[in-house]
């Protein structure tokens, strides 16, 4: 990932599915709404995803009780199907997601620039929780 002077944080997981299946589950709005939240008291009721360089994405996340919500959105910078996604969030931070094929499936390595409002550890835990939720959902679809 590019050097920007911001702190980079990396989270990862391994999933025993084909790269094509993992890519489909990660990029399809019909699937994103099922896994893109960090805890069971949150949800992702809407997802838009124009998966191409210059394309925009917008995933709405909200507490199930309606007490809070936000749009997670940005613009794609680079797409290599089944291998790499790079994007810039609307707040200017960069994210890189690598999908590395392995003998037993795919290792997802997600690196993001930290923001200044929450601790690095809290951000790492939140992004890892979403990644763990993706893994749980992906194994249920198999």
Coordinates of N, CA and C in Angstrom, one line a residue:
X1 N 0.8 -1.2 0.0 CA 0.0 0.0 0.0 C 0.9 1.2 0.0
X2 N 0.4 2.3 -0.6 CA 1.1 3.6 -0.7 C 1.5 4.1 0.7
X3 N 2.6 4.8 0.8 CA 3.0 5.5 2.0 C 2.3 6.9 2.1
X4 N 1.5 7.1 3.1 CA 0.8 8.4 3.2 C 1.1 9.1 4.5
X5 N 1.9 8.5 5.4 CA 2.1 9.1 6.7 C 1.1 8.7 7.7
X6 N 0.0 8.0 7.3 CA -1.0 7.5 8.3 C -0.6 6.1 8.7
X7 N -1.1 5.7 9.8 CA -0.8 4.3 10.4 C -1.7 3.3 9.6
X8 N -1.0 2.3 9.1 CA -1.7 1.2 8.4 C -2.0 0.1 9.4
X9 N -3.1 -0.5 9.3 CA -3.6 -1.6 10.2 C -4.0 -2.7 9.2
X10 N -3.5 -3.9 9.6 CA -3.8 -5.1 8.8 C -4.6 -6.1 9.6
X11 N -5.6 -6.7 9.0 CA -6.4 -7.8 9.5 C -6.4 -8.9 8.4
X12 N -6.7 -10.1 8.8 CA -6.7 -11.2 7.8 C -7.5 -12.4 8.3
X13 N -7.9 -13.2 7.4 CA -8.6 -14.5 7.7 C -8.3 -15.4 6.5
X14 N -8.6 -16.7 6.8 CA -8.5 -17.7 5.7 C -9.8 -18.4 5.6
X15 N -10.2 -18.7 4.3 CA -11.5 -19.3 4.0 C -11.3 -20.4 3.0
X16 N -11.9 -21.6 3.4 CA -11.7 -22.8 2.6 C -12.8 -22.8 1.5
X17 N -12.7 -21.8 0.6 CA -13.6 -21.8 -0.6 C -12.7 -21.4 -1.8
X18 N -13.2 -21.5 -3.0 CA -12.5 -21.1 -4.2 C -12.4 -19.6 -4.3
X19 N -11.3 -19.1 -4.9 CA -11.2 -17.7 -5.1 C -12.4 -17.0 -5.7
X20 N -13.0 -17.7 -6.7 CA -14.1 -17.2 -7.4 C -15.3 -17.0 -6.5
X21 N -15.6 -18.0 -5.6 CA -16.7 -17.9 -4.7 C -16.4 -16.8 -3.6
X22 N -15.2 -16.8 -3.1 CA -14.9 -15.7 -2.1 C -15.1 -14.3 -2.8
X23 N -14.7 -14.2 -4.0 CA -14.8 -12.9 -4.7 C -16.3 -12.5 -4.8
X24 N -17.1 -13.5 -5.3 CA -18.5 -13.2 -5.4 C -19.2 -12.8 -4.1
X25 N -18.9 -13.5 -3.0 CA -19.5 -13.2 -1.7 C -19.0 -11.8 -1.2
X26 N -17.8 -11.4 -1.5 CA -17.2 -10.2 -1.1 C -17.8 -9.0 -1.8
X27 N -18.0 -9.2 -3.1 CA -18.3 -8.0 -4.0 C -19.8 -7.9 -4.4
X28 N -20.6 -8.9 -4.2 CA -22.0 -8.8 -4.6 C -22.9 -8.1 -3.5
X29 N -23.6 -7.0 -3.9 CA -24.5 -6.4 -2.9 C -25.4 -7.3 -2.2
X30 N -25.9 -8.3 -2.9 CA -26.9 -9.3 -2.4 C -26.2 -10.1 -1.2
X31 N -24.9 -10.2 -1.2 CA -24.2 -10.9 -0.2 C -23.7 -9.9 0.9
X32 N -23.2 -8.8 0.4 CA -22.6 -7.8 1.4 C -23.6 -7.5 2.5
X33 N -24.8 -7.4 2.2 CA -25.8 -7.0 3.2 C -26.0 -8.1 4.3
X34 N -25.4 -9.3 4.1 CA -25.5 -10.4 5.0 C -24.3 -10.5 6.0
X35 N -23.2 -9.8 5.6 CA -22.0 -10.0 6.5 C -21.3 -8.7 6.9
X36 N -21.7 -7.6 6.3 CA -20.9 -6.3 6.5 C -21.3 -5.6 7.8
X37 N -21.0 -6.2 8.9 CA -21.3 -5.5 10.2 C -20.4 -6.2 11.2
X38 N -20.1 -5.6 12.3 CA -19.1 -6.1 13.3 C -19.7 -6.9 14.4
X39 N -21.0 -6.7 14.7 CA -21.7 -7.5 15.7 C -23.1 -7.7 15.4
X40 N -23.7 -8.7 16.1 CA -25.1 -9.1 15.8 C -26.2 -8.0 16.1
X41 N -25.8 -6.9 16.8 CA -26.8 -5.9 17.0 C -26.7 -4.8 16.0
X42 N -25.9 -5.0 14.9 CA -25.8 -4.1 13.8 C -26.2 -4.9 12.5
X43 N -26.5 -4.1 11.5 CA -26.9 -4.7 10.2 C -26.4 -3.8 9.0
X44 N -26.5 -4.4 7.8 CA -26.2 -3.6 6.6 C -27.4 -3.8 5.7
X45 N -28.4 -2.9 5.8 CA -29.6 -3.1 5.1 C -29.5 -2.7 3.6
X46 N -28.5 -2.0 3.2 CA -28.4 -1.6 1.8 C -26.9 -1.5 1.4
X47 N -26.6 -2.0 0.1 CA -25.3 -2.0 -0.4 C -25.4 -1.7 -1.9
X48 N -24.6 -0.7 -2.3 CA -24.4 -0.4 -3.8 C -22.9 -0.6 -4.1
X49 N -22.6 -1.3 -5.2 CA -21.3 -1.6 -5.5 C -21.0 -1.6 -7.0
X50 N -20.4 -0.5 -7.5 CA -20.0 -0.4 -8.9 C -18.5 -0.8 -9.0
X51 N -18.3 -2.1 -9.2 CA -16.9 -2.7 -9.0 C -16.1 -2.5 -10.3
X52 N -15.5 -1.3 -10.4 CA -14.6 -1.0 -11.5 C -13.7 0.2 -11.0
X53 N -12.5 0.4 -11.6 CA -11.8 1.6 -11.2 C -12.6 2.9 -11.5
X54 N -12.7 3.7 -10.6 CA -13.6 4.9 -10.7 C -15.0 4.7 -10.2
X55 N -15.4 3.4 -10.1 CA -16.7 3.1 -9.6 C -16.9 3.4 -8.1
X56 N -18.1 3.7 -7.7 CA -18.4 4.0 -6.3 C -19.1 2.9 -5.6
X57 N -18.8 2.8 -4.3 CA -19.6 1.9 -3.5 C -20.2 2.7 -2.3
X58 N -21.2 2.1 -1.8 CA -21.9 2.7 -0.6 C -22.6 1.6 0.1
X59 N -22.1 1.3 1.3 CA -22.7 0.3 2.2 C -23.3 1.0 3.4
X60 N -24.6 0.9 3.6 CA -25.2 1.5 4.8 C -25.2 0.6 6.0
X61 N -24.6 1.0 7.1 CA -24.6 0.2 8.3 C -25.3 0.9 9.4
X62 N -26.1 0.1 10.1 CA -26.9 0.8 11.2 C -27.1 -0.2 12.4
X63 N -27.3 0.3 13.5 CA -27.7 -0.5 14.7 C -29.1 -1.0 14.4
X64 N -29.4 -2.2 14.8 CA -30.7 -2.8 14.6 C -31.8 -2.1 15.3
X65 N -31.5 -1.4 16.4 CA -32.5 -0.7 17.2 C -32.7 0.8 16.6
X66 N -32.0 1.1 15.6 CA -32.1 2.4 14.9 C -31.4 3.6 15.6
X67 N -30.6 3.3 16.6 CA -30.0 4.3 17.4 C -28.8 5.0 16.7
X68 N -28.2 4.3 15.7 CA -27.1 4.9 15.0 C -26.9 4.3 13.7
X69 N -26.3 5.0 12.8 CA -26.1 4.4 11.4 C -25.1 5.3 10.7
X70 N -24.5 4.8 9.6 CA -23.6 5.6 8.8 C -23.4 4.9 7.4
X71 N -23.0 5.7 6.5 CA -22.6 5.1 5.2 C -21.1 4.9 5.1
X72 N -20.7 3.7 4.7 CA -19.3 3.4 4.4 C -19.2 3.5 2.9
X73 N -18.5 4.5 2.4 CA -18.5 4.7 1.0 C -17.2 5.2 0.5
X74 N -17.0 5.1 -0.8 CA -15.7 5.6 -1.5 C -15.7 5.2 -2.9
X75 N -14.5 5.3 -3.5 CA -14.3 5.1 -4.9 C -13.2 4.0 -5.1
X76 N -13.4 3.1 -6.0 CA -12.4 2.1 -6.3 C -11.3 2.7 -7.1
X77 N -10.1 2.3 -6.8 CA -8.9 2.7 -7.5 C -8.3 1.7 -8.4
X78 N -8.4 0.4 -7.9 CA -7.8 -0.7 -8.7 C -8.6 -2.0 -8.4
X79 N -8.9 -2.7 -9.4 CA -9.6 -4.0 -9.3 C -8.9 -5.1 -10.1
X80 N -8.5 -6.1 -9.5 CA -7.9 -7.3 -10.2 C -8.8 -8.5 -9.7
X81 N -9.8 -8.9 -10.5 CA -10.7 -10.0 -10.1 C -10.0 -11.1 -9.4
X82 N -10.6 -11.5 -8.3 CA -10.2 -12.7 -7.5 C -8.8 -12.5 -6.8
X83 N -8.2 -11.2 -6.9 CA -6.9 -11.0 -6.4 C -6.8 -9.7 -5.5
X84 N -7.3 -8.6 -6.0 CA -7.0 -7.4 -5.3 C -8.1 -6.3 -5.5
X85 N -8.4 -5.6 -4.4 CA -9.3 -4.4 -4.5 C -8.5 -3.3 -3.7
X86 N -8.4 -2.1 -4.4 CA -7.9 -0.9 -3.7 C -8.9 0.1 -3.8
X87 N -9.2 0.8 -2.7 CA -10.2 1.9 -2.8 C -9.8 3.1 -1.9
X88 N -10.4 4.2 -2.1 CA -10.3 5.4 -1.3 C -11.6 5.7 -0.7
X89 N -11.7 5.7 0.7 CA -12.9 6.0 1.4 C -13.2 7.5 1.2
X90 N -14.5 7.9 1.4 CA -14.8 9.3 1.2 C -14.1 10.2 2.1
X91 N -13.5 9.7 3.2 CA -12.7 10.6 4.1 C -11.2 10.6 3.7
X92 N -10.9 10.0 2.6 CA -9.5 10.1 2.0 C -8.6 8.9 2.4
X93 N -9.0 8.1 3.3 CA -8.2 7.0 3.7 C -8.2 5.9 2.7
X94 N -7.0 5.2 2.5 CA -6.9 4.1 1.5 C -7.1 2.8 2.2
X95 N -7.6 1.8 1.4 CA -7.8 0.5 1.8 C -7.3 -0.4 0.7
X96 N -6.6 -1.5 1.0 CA -6.2 -2.5 0.1 C -6.6 -3.9 0.6
X97 N -7.2 -4.7 -0.3 CA -7.7 -6.0 0.1 C -7.1 -7.0 -0.9
X98 N -6.3 -7.9 -0.3 CA -5.6 -8.9 -1.2 C -6.3 -10.3 -0.9
X99 N -6.6 -11.0 -2.0 CA -7.2 -12.3 -2.0 C -6.1 -13.3 -2.5
X100 N -5.4 -13.9 -1.6 CA -4.3 -14.8 -2.0 C -4.7 -16.3 -2.0
X101 N -4.7 -16.8 -3.2 CA -5.0 -18.3 -3.4 C -4.0 -19.1 -2.6
X102 N -4.5 -20.1 -1.9 CA -3.7 -21.1 -1.2 C -4.2 -22.5 -1.5
X103 N -3.5 -23.4 -1.1 CA -3.9 -24.8 -1.3 C -5.3 -25.1 -0.7
X104 N -5.5 -24.5 0.4 CA -6.8 -24.8 1.1 C -7.8 -23.6 1.0
X105 N -7.8 -22.9 -0.1 CA -8.7 -21.8 -0.2 C -8.1 -20.4 -0.5
X106 N -8.6 -19.4 0.3 CA -8.1 -18.1 0.1 C -7.8 -17.4 1.4
X107 N -6.7 -16.7 1.4 CA -6.3 -15.8 2.5 C -6.7 -14.4 2.1
X108 N -7.5 -13.7 2.9 CA -7.9 -12.3 2.7 C -7.0 -11.5 3.7
X109 N -6.3 -10.5 3.1 CA -5.5 -9.6 3.9 C -6.0 -8.2 3.6
X110 N -6.5 -7.6 4.6 CA -7.1 -6.3 4.4 C -6.2 -5.2 5.2
X111 N -5.7 -4.2 4.5 CA -4.9 -3.2 5.1 C -5.6 -1.9 4.9
X112 N -5.8 -1.1 6.0 CA -6.5 0.2 5.9 C -5.7 1.2 6.7
X113 N -5.9 2.5 6.3 CA -5.3 3.6 7.0 C -6.2 3.9 8.2
X114 N -5.6 4.0 9.4 CA -6.4 4.3 10.6 C -6.9 5.7 10.6
X115 N -8.0 5.9 11.2 CA -8.5 7.3 11.4 C -8.1 7.8 12.8
X116 N -8.4 9.0 13.2 CA -7.9 9.6 14.4 C -8.9 9.7 15.5
X117 N -10.1 9.2 15.4 CA -11.1 9.3 16.4 C -11.1 8.1 17.4
X118 N -10.7 6.9 16.9 CA -10.7 5.7 17.8 C -9.3 5.2 17.8
X119 N -9.1 4.4 18.9 CA -7.7 3.8 19.1 C -7.5 2.8 17.9
X120 N -6.2 2.6 17.7 CA -5.8 1.7 16.6 C -6.3 0.3 17.0
X121 N -6.3 -0.1 18.3 CA -6.7 -1.4 18.6 C -8.2 -1.6 18.4
X122 N -9.0 -0.5 18.8 CA -10.4 -0.6 18.6 C -10.8 -0.7 17.1
X123 N -10.1 0.0 16.2 CA -10.3 -0.1 14.8 C -9.9 -1.5 14.3
X124 N -8.8 -2.0 14.8 CA -8.3 -3.4 14.4 C -9.4 -4.4 14.7
X125 N -9.9 -4.3 15.9 CA -11.0 -5.2 16.4 C -12.2 -5.1 15.6
X126 N -12.7 -3.9 15.2 CA -13.9 -3.7 14.4 C -13.7 -4.3 13.0
X127 N -12.6 -4.0 12.4 CA -12.4 -4.5 11.0 C -12.2 -6.0 11.0
X128 N -11.5 -6.5 12.1 CA -11.4 -8.0 12.2 C -12.7 -8.6 12.4
X129 N -13.6 -8.0 13.2 CA -14.9 -8.6 13.5 C -15.7 -8.7 12.2
X130 N -15.7 -7.6 11.3 CA -16.4 -7.7 10.1 C -15.8 -8.8 9.2
X131 N -14.5 -8.9 9.2 CA -13.8 -10.0 8.4 C -14.2 -11.4 8.9
X132 N -14.3 -11.5 10.2 CA -14.7 -12.8 10.8 C -16.2 -13.1 10.5
X133 N -17.0 -12.0 10.5 CA -18.4 -12.2 10.1 C -18.5 -12.6 8.6
X134 N -17.7 -12.1 7.8 CA -17.6 -12.5 6.4 C -17.3 -14.0 6.3
X135 N -16.3 -14.4 7.0 CA -15.9 -15.8 7.0 C -17.0 -16.7 7.5
X136 N -17.7 -16.3 8.5 CA -18.8 -17.1 9.0 C -19.9 -17.2 8.0
X137 N -20.3 -16.1 7.4 CA -21.3 -16.1 6.3 C -20.9 -16.9 5.1
X138 N -19.6 -16.8 4.7 CA -19.2 -17.5 3.5 C -19.2 -19.0 3.7
X139 N -18.9 -19.5 4.9 CA -19.0 -20.9 5.2 C -20.4 -21.4 5.2
X140 N -21.4 -20.6 5.6 CA -22.8 -20.9 5.6 C -23.4 -21.1 4.2
X141 N -22.8 -20.4 3.2 CA -23.3 -20.4 1.8 C -22.8 -21.6 1.1
X142 N -21.8 -22.2 1.6 CA -21.2 -23.4 0.8 C -22.0 -24.6 0.9

